[in-house]
């Protein structure tokens, strides 16, 4: 199955690399994450990615989304704070960005000129940035001090690289590590046996997850989880790998006692507390 014989990021790897929450820590220790997600027709994306982030060790979360989206998210995620029309605020430079530990943008975002401006502003900053869904377009990336993490599914990978999904399917490990090196970014190619490739050539395959994840919204949850883990891990590579592993492990926990036909994306993070606990 693992045709490229890539090394597998295992439960043992996770046990060795998950951070401890220091007894004397406070929310500032883990920093504030910025999540730009959700729009009028895709409000749930803000909730799903917000839940993923807030369940993943973050100190504080600020969600930038359209005004109309906020009332639907707040009842389920009262812990976050909100930036009304956050995408426009990032794009026009009126939001102070140096306060953030990390940012994620894309779930439920429509790719347009404003979104492109917002992405440019974020990748001009010196914290880690996760780009997903609507934030995944073909573009070059300049050298920067902190990582850029792209989380495409095969269709999105094809869109940003020009490689057809048929070719990609034959040589996933090869194409992912090649484009991670060429673009100078980290790429998480999602799907059955997610491949994670870093710009220095290091490449891993994830062994967790199952077809219960083949349903709308589960990728948004992962994006939030990566954001949260970036805020609580010292090593950003471990943050990415552990987020992918635990996201899949939550689905495996579901599938142990429930039909894989039935998982809802917003339920995934309900399992994270006990699944995470097994590895720390
Ligand atoms: N086995 C294991 N994991 C799987 C499987 C499978 N068979 N199928 C899907 N997954 C996992 C992927 O690895 C990924 O983590 O489920 C998640 C699906 O993520 P996306 O493809 O991004 O799906 P979704 O959350 O619906 O995306 C929301 O953003 O990407 C756009 O077009 C997408 O509009 C949609 C939105
Ligand atoms: Mg997606």
Short mmCIF file of N, CA and C in Angstrom, two decimals, residues 154-269:
data_model
loop_
_atom_site.label_atom_id
_atom_site.label_comp_id
_atom_site.label_asym_id
_atom_site.label_seq_id
_atom_site.Cartn_x
_atom_site.Cartn_y
_atom_site.Cartn_z
N UNK A 154 -6.29 15.90 -3.19
CA UNK A 154 -5.68 15.70 -4.51
C UNK A 154 -6.15 16.73 -5.55
N UNK A 155 -7.43 17.08 -5.56
CA UNK A 155 -7.93 18.07 -6.53
C UNK A 155 -7.27 19.42 -6.34
N UNK A 156 -7.09 19.83 -5.09
CA UNK A 156 -6.44 21.11 -4.81
C UNK A 156 -4.95 21.05 -5.16
N UNK A 157 -4.33 19.90 -4.89
CA UNK A 157 -2.91 19.74 -5.24
C UNK A 157 -2.74 19.91 -6.75
N UNK A 158 -3.65 19.29 -7.50
CA UNK A 158 -3.61 19.40 -8.95
C UNK A 158 -3.77 20.85 -9.40
N UNK A 159 -4.68 21.56 -8.74
CA UNK A 159 -4.93 22.97 -9.08
C UNK A 159 -3.69 23.85 -8.84
N UNK A 160 -2.94 23.59 -7.77
CA UNK A 160 -1.82 24.49 -7.46
C UNK A 160 -0.50 24.07 -8.13
N UNK A 161 -0.47 22.85 -8.69
CA UNK A 161 0.80 22.39 -9.29
C UNK A 161 0.67 22.08 -10.76
N UNK A 162 -0.54 21.85 -11.26
CA UNK A 162 -0.71 21.46 -12.65
C UNK A 162 -0.54 19.97 -12.89
N UNK A 163 -0.18 19.20 -11.85
CA UNK A 163 -0.06 17.74 -11.99
C UNK A 163 -1.46 17.14 -11.99
N UNK A 164 -1.76 16.27 -12.97
CA UNK A 164 -3.11 15.70 -13.02
C UNK A 164 -3.31 14.75 -11.84
N UNK A 165 -4.56 14.60 -11.40
CA UNK A 165 -4.82 13.72 -10.27
C UNK A 165 -4.48 12.26 -10.61
N UNK A 166 -4.57 11.90 -11.90
CA UNK A 166 -4.19 10.54 -12.30
C UNK A 166 -2.69 10.31 -12.10
N UNK A 167 -1.88 11.25 -12.56
CA UNK A 167 -0.44 11.13 -12.34
C UNK A 167 -0.10 11.16 -10.86
N UNK A 168 -0.76 12.07 -10.14
CA UNK A 168 -0.50 12.22 -8.70
C UNK A 168 -0.76 10.91 -7.97
N UNK A 169 -1.85 10.27 -8.31
CA UNK A 169 -2.24 9.04 -7.63
C UNK A 169 -1.18 7.94 -7.78
N UNK A 170 -0.49 7.95 -8.93
CA UNK A 170 0.53 6.92 -9.18
C UNK A 170 1.79 7.14 -8.36
N UNK A 171 2.12 8.42 -8.08
CA UNK A 171 3.40 8.72 -7.39
C UNK A 171 3.20 9.84 -6.38
N UNK A 172 2.37 9.57 -5.39
CA UNK A 172 2.04 10.62 -4.42
C UNK A 172 3.27 11.14 -3.68
N UNK A 173 4.07 10.21 -3.15
CA UNK A 173 5.26 10.61 -2.38
C UNK A 173 6.21 11.44 -3.21
N UNK A 174 6.43 11.02 -4.44
CA UNK A 174 7.35 11.73 -5.32
C UNK A 174 6.88 13.16 -5.57
N UNK A 175 5.60 13.32 -6.00
CA UNK A 175 5.12 14.65 -6.35
C UNK A 175 5.04 15.57 -5.13
N UNK A 176 4.63 15.03 -4.01
CA UNK A 176 4.48 15.89 -2.83
C UNK A 176 5.85 16.39 -2.38
N UNK A 177 6.83 15.48 -2.30
CA UNK A 177 8.13 15.96 -1.82
C UNK A 177 8.79 16.86 -2.86
N UNK A 178 8.57 16.57 -4.13
CA UNK A 178 9.15 17.44 -5.15
C UNK A 178 8.61 18.87 -5.07
N UNK A 179 7.29 19.00 -4.95
CA UNK A 179 6.72 20.36 -4.91
C UNK A 179 6.97 21.05 -3.57
N UNK A 180 7.09 20.29 -2.49
CA UNK A 180 7.44 20.92 -1.21
C UNK A 180 8.82 21.56 -1.33
N UNK A 181 9.76 20.85 -1.97
CA UNK A 181 11.12 21.40 -2.15
C UNK A 181 11.10 22.56 -3.13
N UNK A 182 10.41 22.39 -4.27
CA UNK A 182 10.42 23.43 -5.29
C UNK A 182 9.76 24.72 -4.81
N UNK A 183 8.65 24.59 -4.10
CA UNK A 183 7.93 25.79 -3.64
C UNK A 183 8.47 26.30 -2.31
N UNK A 184 9.25 25.50 -1.61
CA UNK A 184 9.79 25.92 -0.31
C UNK A 184 8.72 25.95 0.77
N UNK A 185 7.76 25.03 0.69
CA UNK A 185 6.66 24.99 1.66
C UNK A 185 6.47 23.55 2.16
N UNK A 186 5.69 23.42 3.22
CA UNK A 186 5.29 22.10 3.69
C UNK A 186 3.97 21.75 3.02
N UNK A 187 3.85 20.52 2.53
CA UNK A 187 2.60 20.12 1.90
C UNK A 187 2.04 18.89 2.61
N UNK A 188 0.79 19.00 3.02
CA UNK A 188 0.04 17.88 3.60
C UNK A 188 -0.93 17.44 2.51
N UNK A 189 -0.58 16.35 1.80
CA UNK A 189 -1.50 15.85 0.76
C UNK A 189 -2.48 14.88 1.42
N UNK A 190 -3.74 15.31 1.50
CA UNK A 190 -4.74 14.59 2.29
C UNK A 190 -5.34 13.43 1.50
N UNK A 191 -6.07 12.58 2.23
CA UNK A 191 -6.72 11.42 1.66
C UNK A 191 -6.23 10.17 2.36
N UNK A 192 -6.64 8.99 1.87
CA UNK A 192 -6.15 7.71 2.41
C UNK A 192 -4.63 7.74 2.43
N UNK A 193 -4.01 7.54 3.57
CA UNK A 193 -2.56 7.64 3.75
C UNK A 193 -2.01 9.02 3.36
N UNK A 194 -2.41 9.99 4.16
CA UNK A 194 -1.93 11.37 3.98
C UNK A 194 -0.41 11.41 3.99
N UNK A 195 0.16 12.15 3.03
CA UNK A 195 1.61 12.32 2.96
C UNK A 195 1.97 13.74 3.40
N UNK A 196 2.98 13.85 4.24
CA UNK A 196 3.43 15.14 4.75
C UNK A 196 4.86 15.34 4.27
N UNK A 197 5.10 16.38 3.47
CA UNK A 197 6.44 16.64 2.96
C UNK A 197 6.90 18.02 3.37
N UNK A 198 8.12 18.09 3.92
CA UNK A 198 8.69 19.36 4.35
C UNK A 198 9.63 19.89 3.26
N UNK A 199 9.89 21.21 3.29
CA UNK A 199 10.70 21.80 2.20
C UNK A 199 12.14 21.28 2.18
N UNK A 200 12.63 20.73 3.29
CA UNK A 200 14.00 20.20 3.31
C UNK A 200 14.07 18.77 2.78
N UNK A 201 12.95 18.22 2.31
CA UNK A 201 12.96 16.88 1.74
C UNK A 201 12.44 15.80 2.68
N UNK A 202 12.39 16.10 3.99
CA UNK A 202 11.85 15.12 4.94
C UNK A 202 10.40 14.83 4.59
N UNK A 203 10.03 13.57 4.49
CA UNK A 203 8.68 13.18 4.07
C UNK A 203 8.18 12.01 4.90
N UNK A 204 6.92 12.10 5.32
CA UNK A 204 6.31 11.07 6.16
C UNK A 204 4.95 10.67 5.60
N UNK A 205 4.53 9.46 5.95
CA UNK A 205 3.16 9.08 5.63
C UNK A 205 2.44 8.83 6.95
N UNK A 206 1.17 9.21 6.99
CA UNK A 206 0.37 9.02 8.19
C UNK A 206 -0.41 7.72 8.10
N UNK A 207 -0.47 7.01 9.22
CA UNK A 207 -1.11 5.69 9.19
C UNK A 207 -2.52 5.68 9.78
N UNK A 208 -2.95 6.78 10.37
CA UNK A 208 -4.28 6.80 11.00
C UNK A 208 -5.33 7.31 10.03
N UNK A 209 -6.59 7.15 10.43
CA UNK A 209 -7.70 7.67 9.62
C UNK A 209 -8.35 6.55 8.83
N UNK A 210 -9.56 6.78 8.40
CA UNK A 210 -10.31 5.78 7.65
C UNK A 210 -11.39 6.50 6.85
N UNK A 211 -12.16 5.72 6.10
CA UNK A 211 -13.11 6.30 5.15
C UNK A 211 -14.28 7.03 5.82
N UNK A 212 -14.39 6.96 7.14
CA UNK A 212 -15.43 7.79 7.78
C UNK A 212 -15.10 9.28 7.58
N UNK A 213 -13.81 9.57 7.30
CA UNK A 213 -13.40 10.97 7.07
C UNK A 213 -13.77 11.46 5.67
N UNK A 214 -14.19 10.54 4.79
CA UNK A 214 -14.54 10.92 3.42
C UNK A 214 -15.91 11.58 3.42
N UNK A 215 -15.96 12.76 3.99
CA UNK A 215 -17.24 13.47 4.15
C UNK A 215 -16.95 14.96 4.36
N UNK A 216 -17.79 15.81 3.84
CA UNK A 216 -17.57 17.26 3.89
C UNK A 216 -17.30 17.78 5.30
N UNK A 217 -16.27 18.60 5.39
CA UNK A 217 -15.98 19.31 6.63
C UNK A 217 -14.82 18.77 7.44
N UNK A 218 -14.43 17.50 7.22
CA UNK A 218 -13.37 16.92 8.04
C UNK A 218 -12.01 17.59 7.80
N UNK A 219 -11.79 18.09 6.58
CA UNK A 219 -10.55 18.80 6.28
C UNK A 219 -10.47 20.12 7.03
N UNK A 220 -11.61 20.79 7.18
CA UNK A 220 -11.64 22.05 7.93
C UNK A 220 -11.21 21.81 9.37
N UNK A 221 -11.67 20.71 9.95
CA UNK A 221 -11.28 20.36 11.31
C UNK A 221 -9.76 20.20 11.41
N UNK A 222 -9.18 19.52 10.41
CA UNK A 222 -7.72 19.31 10.42
C UNK A 222 -6.97 20.64 10.37
N UNK A 223 -7.42 21.55 9.54
CA UNK A 223 -6.76 22.86 9.43
C UNK A 223 -6.72 23.55 10.79
N UNK A 224 -7.84 23.52 11.50
CA UNK A 224 -7.88 24.11 12.83
C UNK A 224 -6.94 23.40 13.79
N UNK A 225 -6.91 22.07 13.70
CA UNK A 225 -6.03 21.31 14.59
C UNK A 225 -4.56 21.65 14.35
N UNK A 226 -4.18 21.82 13.09
CA UNK A 226 -2.78 22.19 12.81
C UNK A 226 -2.48 23.55 13.43
N UNK A 227 -3.43 24.50 13.28
CA UNK A 227 -3.23 25.82 13.88
C UNK A 227 -3.04 25.73 15.39
N UNK A 228 -3.91 24.97 16.04
CA UNK A 228 -3.81 24.83 17.50
C UNK A 228 -2.49 24.19 17.92
N UNK A 229 -2.11 23.15 17.20
CA UNK A 229 -0.88 22.43 17.56
C UNK A 229 0.36 23.29 17.32
N UNK A 230 0.32 24.14 16.29
CA UNK A 230 1.44 25.06 16.06
C UNK A 230 1.65 25.98 17.27
N UNK A 231 0.56 26.30 17.94
CA UNK A 231 0.64 27.21 19.09
C UNK A 231 1.19 26.53 20.34
N UNK A 232 1.05 25.21 20.47
CA UNK A 232 1.49 24.55 21.71
C UNK A 232 2.73 23.69 21.54
N UNK A 233 3.17 23.46 20.30
CA UNK A 233 4.39 22.66 20.08
C UNK A 233 5.60 23.59 19.93
N UNK A 234 6.74 23.14 20.43
CA UNK A 234 7.95 23.91 20.20
C UNK A 234 8.45 23.68 18.77
N UNK A 235 8.34 22.44 18.30
CA UNK A 235 8.84 22.09 16.97
C UNK A 235 7.65 22.07 16.00
N UNK A 236 7.65 22.98 15.03
CA UNK A 236 6.49 23.11 14.15
C UNK A 236 6.26 21.86 13.29
N UNK A 237 7.34 21.15 12.98
CA UNK A 237 7.16 19.92 12.19
C UNK A 237 6.36 18.89 13.00
N UNK A 238 6.68 18.77 14.27
CA UNK A 238 5.93 17.85 15.13
C UNK A 238 4.47 18.28 15.22
N UNK A 239 4.24 19.59 15.24
CA UNK A 239 2.86 20.09 15.31
C UNK A 239 2.04 19.59 14.12
N UNK A 240 2.62 19.69 12.93
CA UNK A 240 1.91 19.28 11.71
C UNK A 240 1.66 17.77 11.73
N UNK A 241 2.72 17.02 12.02
CA UNK A 241 2.63 15.55 12.00
C UNK A 241 1.65 15.05 13.06
N UNK A 242 1.72 15.61 14.25
CA UNK A 242 0.84 15.16 15.33
C UNK A 242 -0.61 15.54 15.07
N UNK A 243 -0.84 16.67 14.44
CA UNK A 243 -2.22 17.06 14.09
C UNK A 243 -2.81 16.06 13.10
N UNK A 244 -2.06 15.72 12.08
CA UNK A 244 -2.56 14.77 11.08
C UNK A 244 -2.82 13.41 11.74
N UNK A 245 -1.88 12.98 12.59
CA UNK A 245 -2.04 11.68 13.25
C UNK A 245 -3.28 11.67 14.14
N UNK A 246 -3.42 12.67 14.99
CA UNK A 246 -4.53 12.65 15.97
C UNK A 246 -5.88 12.85 15.29
N UNK A 247 -5.92 13.64 14.21
CA UNK A 247 -7.14 13.81 13.43
C UNK A 247 -7.61 12.44 12.92
N UNK A 248 -6.69 11.67 12.34
CA UNK A 248 -7.04 10.33 11.88
C UNK A 248 -7.37 9.40 13.04
N UNK A 249 -6.64 9.55 14.13
CA UNK A 249 -6.87 8.67 15.29
C UNK A 249 -8.28 8.91 15.88
N UNK A 250 -8.77 10.13 15.81
CA UNK A 250 -10.15 10.39 16.27
C UNK A 250 -11.15 9.62 15.40
N UNK A 251 -10.89 9.59 14.10
CA UNK A 251 -11.77 8.84 13.19
C UNK A 251 -11.66 7.35 13.46
N UNK A 252 -10.47 6.86 13.81
CA UNK A 252 -10.29 5.45 14.13
C UNK A 252 -11.03 5.10 15.42
N UNK A 253 -11.01 6.02 16.36
CA UNK A 253 -11.73 5.83 17.62
C UNK A 253 -13.24 5.70 17.32
N UNK A 254 -13.72 6.55 16.44
CA UNK A 254 -15.12 6.48 16.01
C UNK A 254 -15.42 5.10 15.40
N UNK A 255 -14.56 4.68 14.47
CA UNK A 255 -14.80 3.46 13.69
C UNK A 255 -14.68 2.19 14.53
N UNK A 256 -14.06 2.29 15.70
CA UNK A 256 -13.93 1.11 16.55
C UNK A 256 -15.29 0.61 17.03
N UNK A 257 -16.24 1.53 17.19
CA UNK A 257 -17.55 1.11 17.72
C UNK A 257 -18.74 1.60 16.91
N UNK A 258 -18.47 2.35 15.82
CA UNK A 258 -19.58 2.96 15.08
C UNK A 258 -19.35 2.78 13.58
N UNK A 259 -20.40 2.84 12.81
CA UNK A 259 -20.27 2.69 11.37
C UNK A 259 -19.50 3.85 10.75
N UNK A 260 -18.60 3.52 9.82
CA UNK A 260 -17.85 4.56 9.12
C UNK A 260 -18.74 5.38 8.17
N UNK A 261 -19.97 4.93 7.99
CA UNK A 261 -20.90 5.71 7.15
C UNK A 261 -21.41 6.95 7.86
N UNK A 262 -21.22 7.06 9.16
CA UNK A 262 -22.07 7.96 9.93
C UNK A 262 -21.38 9.14 10.62
N UNK A 263 -20.06 9.23 10.54
CA UNK A 263 -19.36 10.31 11.27
C UNK A 263 -19.73 11.70 10.74
N UNK A 264 -19.93 12.65 11.62
CA UNK A 264 -20.07 14.06 11.23
C UNK A 264 -18.79 14.79 11.62
N UNK A 265 -18.35 15.68 10.75
CA UNK A 265 -17.07 16.37 10.99
C UNK A 265 -17.06 17.07 12.35
N UNK A 266 -18.17 17.66 12.75
CA UNK A 266 -18.15 18.43 14.00
C UNK A 266 -18.06 17.53 15.23
N UNK A 267 -18.26 16.20 15.01
CA UNK A 267 -18.13 15.27 16.13
C UNK A 267 -16.69 14.83 16.37
N UNK A 268 -15.85 14.99 15.35
CA UNK A 268 -14.46 14.50 15.44
C UNK A 268 -13.74 15.00 16.69
N UNK A 269 -13.83 16.30 16.90
CA UNK A 269 -13.06 16.89 18.01
C UNK A 269 -13.64 16.51 19.38
#
